[in-house]
Amino acid sequence: MSVNTEQVRHIAKLARIAMSDAQIEALVPELNNILGWIEQLSQVDTEGVEPLTAVIEQKLRLRDDVIDDGNVRDKVLANAPNAQHGFFAVPKVIE
Amino acid sequence: MSELTTKTIADLREGLAAGSFSAREVATAYNSAVEAGRPLNAYTVETPEIALAAADAADQARASSDRIGALAGIPLGIKDLFATEGVETTAGSTILKGFKPQYESTVSGKLKAAGAGMLGKLNMDEFAMGSSNETSAFGPVISPWRRNDGGNVALTSGGSSGGSATAVSAGLAAGVTGTDTGGSIRQPAAFTGICGIKPTYGRCSRWGVVAFASSLDQAGPMAKTVRDCAIMLEVMSGFDKKDSTSLDVPVPQWEAGLSSNLKGKRVGIPREYRIDGVPAEIDALWDKGVEWLRDAGAEPVEISLPHTAHALPTYYIIAPAEASSDLARYDGVRYGLREEGVKTLDDMYAATRAAGFGAEVKRRIMIGTYVLSAGFYDAYFTKAQKVRTLIKRDFTDAFEKCDFILTPTAPSAAFGLAEKMSDPLAMYLNDVFAVPASLAGLPAMSVPGGLDAQGLPLGLHLIGRELDEQGVLNAALAIEERAGFTHKAEKWW
Amino acid sequence: MTDYRIHGDTGEWEVVIGLEVHAQIVSNAKLFSGAATAFGAEPNTQVSLVDAAMPGMLPVPNAECIRQAVRTGMAVGAQINKWSRFDRKNYFYADLPQGYQISQLYHPIVGEGAIDVLVDEKDEGSVKRIGIERIHVEQDAGKLMHDQHPTMSYVDLNRSGVALMEIVSRPDMRSPAETGAYLRKLRAILRYVGSCDGNMEEGSMRADVNVSVRKPGGELGTRTETKNVNSVRFVMAVVEHEARRQVEMIESGGKVAQETRLFDPDKGVTRTLRSKEDAHDYRYFPDPDLLPVELDDAFLESCRASLPELPDAKRTRFESLGIGGYNASVLTAEVETARWFDQLLDAGARPPQAANWVASELFGALNRMGRSVEDSPVSPQSAAELLGLVADGTLSGSLAKQVFEIMLENGQSASAVVEERGLKQTSDTGAIDTIIDDILSANADKVSQYKAGKEALFGFFVGQTMKAMAGKANPGVVNERLKAKLN
Ligand SMILES: [Mg+2]
Ligand SMILES: [Zn+2]
């Protein structure tokens, strides 16, 4: 499998990374080089093999339903590029 | 260079206990070394006052009580992937420039609670993506090592924990934290002639560690000696209920358990790790390693890890896929960089991420986004997770026949800056020996073995069973004792 | 049951409807953090560093949210998956701090189930089974405010990370009425179980409405999905509007676009939100921060044991007590009513009478006062006492109404009202006889007409007697004495 300019543009859009046409053009062969290399996995026989779900076998632990966090608005907003009236502010979204 | 900065953590501990010097003297010596070491670009932030405050607290504790933290008065460097409360944490990225966490990572918090002082934050490849530290937004770290050809070509200290490796090998920290996703502790340790261990996945909490690839990221110590690694790892490890993947098992007393007597142990030598194009010196060192272990009482056995050759491509599907999602939170809304002057939210995201991420991070996000996208998910991601199962199974089978595995750490010694940056695949190959253990979540360690013909350090790599950090440390200790690696980089900075 | 059809220019059209209902799980803390979930707090106060997706923060699942999802699955007779796991649904939006929603795509916690709904409450034959495809657990997003600033939207993460169940139906509904009945029944079940408060105004329950049209029995048409509709009435309006719009579109030579739409409650119409072309590619994959959710038999057993009697079982039980089907369904439709009624029965009220009284008297009074059964001024115990006084003949029906009115006003017990105001009905034949004699002699002409065959006049004599006794005479005794004297 390989990607073309259109696909790279689409991936960049999905990933929300602005790219010029020139950057996209440059990425096409780079990505294809890597994709061509990882392609070799298709030759591995994985018939009947389950995908790995946990690196180390262990059981999921669950938390008790108690409120022991939150109420830290100052910490939550401390690093915000734009905070107003206790909110994060972002460019207006039209719905 | 002050005498104090050449000491191991164990020696410092002893000297402090004996009153031979104070923690303040140690911290002061290291603070000066850090300042003098600026040409190496190992630190992104220096925090001499924090180191001094911890030292004073350690001196006071020693004077007034007998309850002394395991690392009281030991000055450490913290990789910039660990969130440190109130101290800028950037993961080596422009997108996090200026970010001051309101929280402390569990691992760095444990080190501080044990009395360690923080000298500063250590430079690294951006979001830990790289093997040469050249992807850092702060510029590359420079290795204190130079080739013995009389030239002064700047060499890499490896990556992504390159700042960590340089700091230890140049005497800019007594010990450091590193993180290892696909070799990022072990390869830089090998490049700089120091020790580094990646424990079993889940030993060290990931809480507060900036994520690169969640199923692979694991913190670990890097230090001058095997013993120092054991001392630090004991403090860094332990169950954390804030990390769902943290292992709820007791932390062994690794330091007390150190023993280089390997009688009755079998060391596995995987035949698939003999790879074309690897310098003969590296194979020769590997053979030497086998002899050292035999000398320590271990019996070498040939083993097979048949899916080794597929480990690297498997890693380069899974790690970028997870990274594309783990790094989605850097969107300019809640912290870090925001590009202004764009009208829509989507444009703000795209402009911020374009300006904030470097080329390698973008490349991996793109690959990761692609392999997860509609129509390709099964062919790439699911396939890779299946191969990962096979790789893990290889190790399970191998450990039927042996107790630990010996391989080279990296396929070459340190290379010059810019030598591999233009070829991502050549760069990825650095981790060919390190990645399989990462995919299987196993403990693995690099220990210095010797110098190559250029006078640069080479490492030997030990892989153990799940939770058998002790076995790995003991085998590394046996090598350390026999290799007699006492070489130090000549101070030129 | 009559088939719902859209009458178009080219003939009749059938409507196919499926719902994805997002129900907020009742829990103190969020799905993956310890922050509170209460409604209406100051912006960004119920937010942990995890909910704000600070670098290095990790999710730890809340046991109660898992438990409630399992109990809900059991309540709709669904298969519970002992092995499930969380996936990441990746997309960018300002209300989604992680850049992904933790949800369950590949292995949901609850599999197939079904709900039986009564499409027409008055018709017991109108039962229809609506399939449930799955229920999965996921995080809610934060909230965006668009009207606070001319060029900025404001983000509040209080809801971010609150636990939701997404309950996905099969496309088994065929009319607005069926859709409304399904949603009401589902809401009732959730409220019985206690896994969701069903408060649609506060957004704790909202539906994505999938609608398509086809010629009756034909191939499925292209569907649209109208997002986040937050009342039963609106959901029914969406179905109606979408069905008509789609029929008109097809009949005028157009094509229905597979797209996501929004409902405008003011105009009663839906409009395009995004088309398939710019649909998201969510890139789901298993969340590497979380291990699979594994449930053991003991846990499942404890979930099952904790389930209350559910609406259908309760209704059947009420019917077996002699309560009519309509009353039984009215009394079980809301968990509070059903609970109140059960307490009434526990206090000794006779089921059929009690059911009639609740359905007419109590509901009438509450309606008038604009109150819900939970804050009824008359308790079930007090009502049982009132009904007891009717049953033993102490109060007539009309006296009981008077007593009930006084109880509603001042909260007194029935017996206290009867005592204080002397509203006790009399069965004293002597007193009744005296009155009857007076009335018969004062109306001698009517007595002879009655005896001549005008039997309808009997009612007149009863009415006069009751009036003279101010409603306190036992109507049975009055009847019996009048008959004796006239015949
Ligand atoms: Mg939906
Ligand atoms: Zn959903």
Short mmCIF file of C-alpha atoms in Angstrom, two decimals, chain B residues 15 40 43 55 65 74 93 106 116 148 161 167 240 248 253 278 295 301 322 339 349 361 383 412 425 436 480:
data_model
loop_
_atom_site.label_atom_id
_atom_site.label_comp_id
_atom_site.label_asym_id
_atom_site.label_seq_id
_atom_site.Cartn_x
_atom_site.Cartn_y
_atom_site.Cartn_z
CA GLY B 15 30.33 9.57 52.35
CA LEU B 40 26.64 19.83 26.09
CA TYR B 43 19.57 20.45 30.51
CA ALA B 55 20.48 19.07 50.09
CA SER B 65 17.03 12.05 62.94
CA ILE B 74 21.71 12.78 46.02
CA SER B 93 8.64 20.23 22.23
CA THR B 106 4.58 9.82 40.64
CA ALA B 116 16.86 13.42 46.15
CA ASN B 148 40.01 8.96 19.19
CA SER B 161 17.04 10.05 26.86
CA ALA B 167 24.38 14.22 32.22
CA ASP B 240 0.18 3.50 41.83
CA ASP B 248 0.22 -4.21 42.12
CA GLN B 253 15.09 -5.09 47.56
CA VAL B 278 26.50 -5.02 12.26
CA ASP B 295 33.01 -17.08 33.99
CA VAL B 301 22.45 -21.78 25.53
CA GLU B 322 -0.73 5.28 19.93
CA GLU B 339 -1.29 30.03 17.21
CA TYR B 349 -5.72 23.42 15.83
CA VAL B 361 6.74 14.03 15.53
CA LYS B 383 -1.84 -7.19 12.27
CA SER B 412 26.73 0.66 16.34
CA LEU B 425 14.72 4.22 8.49
CA PRO B 436 11.61 -6.66 20.99
CA GLU B 480 30.34 -4.91 34.96
#
